[in-house]
XYZ file of C-alpha atoms in Angstrom:
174
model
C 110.896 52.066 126.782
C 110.149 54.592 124.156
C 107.986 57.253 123.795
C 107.231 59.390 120.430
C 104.998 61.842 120.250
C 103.519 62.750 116.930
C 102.066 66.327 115.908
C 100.492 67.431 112.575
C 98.400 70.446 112.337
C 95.463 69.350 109.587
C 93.132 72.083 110.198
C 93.257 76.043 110.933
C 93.532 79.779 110.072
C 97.197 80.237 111.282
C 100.062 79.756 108.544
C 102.805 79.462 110.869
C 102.349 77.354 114.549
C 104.919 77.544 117.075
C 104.705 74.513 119.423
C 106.035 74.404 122.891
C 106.837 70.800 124.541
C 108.346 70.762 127.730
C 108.822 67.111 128.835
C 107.724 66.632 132.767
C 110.105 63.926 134.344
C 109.500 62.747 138.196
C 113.118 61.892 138.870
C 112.396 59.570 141.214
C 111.541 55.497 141.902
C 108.110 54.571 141.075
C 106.710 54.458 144.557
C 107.621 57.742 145.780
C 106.518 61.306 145.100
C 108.532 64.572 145.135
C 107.644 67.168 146.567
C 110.028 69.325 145.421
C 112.687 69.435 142.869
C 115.119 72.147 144.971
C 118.598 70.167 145.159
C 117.700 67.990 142.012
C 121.439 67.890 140.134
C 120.727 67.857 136.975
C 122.526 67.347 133.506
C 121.459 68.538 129.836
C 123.695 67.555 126.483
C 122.591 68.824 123.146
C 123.254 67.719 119.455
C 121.931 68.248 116.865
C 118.404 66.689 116.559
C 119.556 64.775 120.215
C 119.292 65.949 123.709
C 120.711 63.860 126.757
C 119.058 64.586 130.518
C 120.513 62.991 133.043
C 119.290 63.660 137.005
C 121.333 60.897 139.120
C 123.345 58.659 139.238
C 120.895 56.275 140.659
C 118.648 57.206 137.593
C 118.754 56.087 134.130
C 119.489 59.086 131.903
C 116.776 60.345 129.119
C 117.593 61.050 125.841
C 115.455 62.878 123.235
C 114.965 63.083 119.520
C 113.501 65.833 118.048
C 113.138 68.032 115.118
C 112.461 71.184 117.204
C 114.024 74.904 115.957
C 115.217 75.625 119.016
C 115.595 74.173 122.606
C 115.448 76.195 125.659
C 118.208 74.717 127.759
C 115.903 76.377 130.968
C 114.400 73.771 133.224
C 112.317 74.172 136.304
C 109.523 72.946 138.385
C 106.374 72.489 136.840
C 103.224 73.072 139.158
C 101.420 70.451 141.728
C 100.131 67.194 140.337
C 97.933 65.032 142.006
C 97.270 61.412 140.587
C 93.440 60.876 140.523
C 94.922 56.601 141.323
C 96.371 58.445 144.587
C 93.197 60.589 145.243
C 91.241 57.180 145.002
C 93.525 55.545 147.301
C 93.040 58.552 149.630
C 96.624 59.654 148.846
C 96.006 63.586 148.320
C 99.727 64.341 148.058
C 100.787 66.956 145.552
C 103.948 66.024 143.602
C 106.089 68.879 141.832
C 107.624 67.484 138.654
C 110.779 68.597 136.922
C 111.550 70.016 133.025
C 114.667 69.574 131.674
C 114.162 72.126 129.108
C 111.886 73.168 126.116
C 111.833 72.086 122.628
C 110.252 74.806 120.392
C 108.679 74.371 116.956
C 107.553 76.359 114.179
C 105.490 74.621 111.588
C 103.258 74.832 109.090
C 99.814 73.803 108.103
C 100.358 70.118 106.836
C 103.984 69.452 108.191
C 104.804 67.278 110.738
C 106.971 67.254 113.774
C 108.043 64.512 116.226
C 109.842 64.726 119.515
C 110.585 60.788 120.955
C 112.256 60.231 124.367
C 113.391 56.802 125.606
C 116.216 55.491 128.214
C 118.277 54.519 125.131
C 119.806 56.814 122.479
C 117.224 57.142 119.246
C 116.765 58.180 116.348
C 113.469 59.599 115.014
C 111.591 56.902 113.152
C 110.366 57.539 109.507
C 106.524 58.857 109.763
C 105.307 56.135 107.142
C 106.720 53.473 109.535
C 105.764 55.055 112.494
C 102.426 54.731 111.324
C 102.289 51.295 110.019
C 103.783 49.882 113.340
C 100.521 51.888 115.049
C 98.289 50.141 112.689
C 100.174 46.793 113.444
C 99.804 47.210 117.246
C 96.309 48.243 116.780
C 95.127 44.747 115.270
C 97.325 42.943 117.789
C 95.738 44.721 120.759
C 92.495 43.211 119.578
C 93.707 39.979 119.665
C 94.787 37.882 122.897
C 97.700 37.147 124.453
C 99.754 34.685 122.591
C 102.102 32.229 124.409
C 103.929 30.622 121.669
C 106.225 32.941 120.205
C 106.978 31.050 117.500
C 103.275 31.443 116.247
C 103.296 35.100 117.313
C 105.978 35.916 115.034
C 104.618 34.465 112.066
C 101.360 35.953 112.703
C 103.187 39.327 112.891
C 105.129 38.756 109.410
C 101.730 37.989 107.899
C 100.234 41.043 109.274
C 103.124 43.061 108.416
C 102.659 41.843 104.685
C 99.393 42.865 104.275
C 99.195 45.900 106.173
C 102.411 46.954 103.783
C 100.955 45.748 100.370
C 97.269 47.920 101.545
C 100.042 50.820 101.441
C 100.900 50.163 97.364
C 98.623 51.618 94.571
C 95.864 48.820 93.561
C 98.467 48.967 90.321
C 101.415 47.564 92.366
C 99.316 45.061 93.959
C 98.847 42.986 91.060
């Protein structure tokens, strides 16, 4: 149940970006929409690099990682959203979502920034791993189901091998 979100500017005229994320969290069960977010009790804990959000006690908390400057402690409600799933189910109802607060970055051209949330405390992963677990989930999407586990994990060390020794100079290879 994680999320990261990856961000690298490659192209562009500007030599310093400033990057606003502002995570948009429902708050409620799955089935349900809210309509507003007036009443929602909310709680925010920062650390360095960490930030906890909790909205209920009936609600898992959230907790970030994040290399962001600067995080604007500030939620609020963030406009109407309609779910085009709804709209085809002839559900039209607007919900209003919540944001804890704001994590603010200044980068630039070339550097990297990550901001990961999950229902379980994290760490931000190393970028070169990051991106070799993509590539790994990649080739397995392409590839069906497997219901022996046993075979699925040796398929995945196998995989794992060769994706890691495609990452090594043609030098180290040999």
């Amino acid at each position: 149940n994680t999320v990261v979100v990856h961000y690298r500017l490659v192209s562009g005229e500007e030599e310093l970006v400033r990057l606003e994320l502002k995570p948009l969290i429902t708050c409620r069960p799955l089935d349900e929409v809210r309509k507003n977010t007036r009443g929602l009790e909310t709680e925010l804990t920062t650390s360095k690099g960490q930030v906890c959000y909790r909205s209920s006690k009936h609600i898992p908390p959230i907790y970030f990682a994040h290399q962001a400057a600067i995080v604007d402690k500030t939620g609020g409600e963030y406009g109407e959203i309609i779910y085009p799933r709804d709209q085809e189910d002839g559900d039209s109802a607007a919900e209003r979502v919540y944001h804890p607060c704001a994590f603010i970055y200044s980068f630039m051209a070339h550097d990297e920034v990550m901001l990961a949330a999950s229902t379980q405390p994290i760490q931000l992963p190393a970028a070169p791993a990051l991106w070799l677990n993509e590539e790994r989930d990649r080739v397995l999407a392409k590839r069906k189901h497997f219901f022996d586990m046993a075979l699925r994990d040796r398929q995945l060390a196998a995989e794992e091998k060769e994706l890691s020794l495609a990452q090594k100079p043609v030098k180290e290879r040999l």
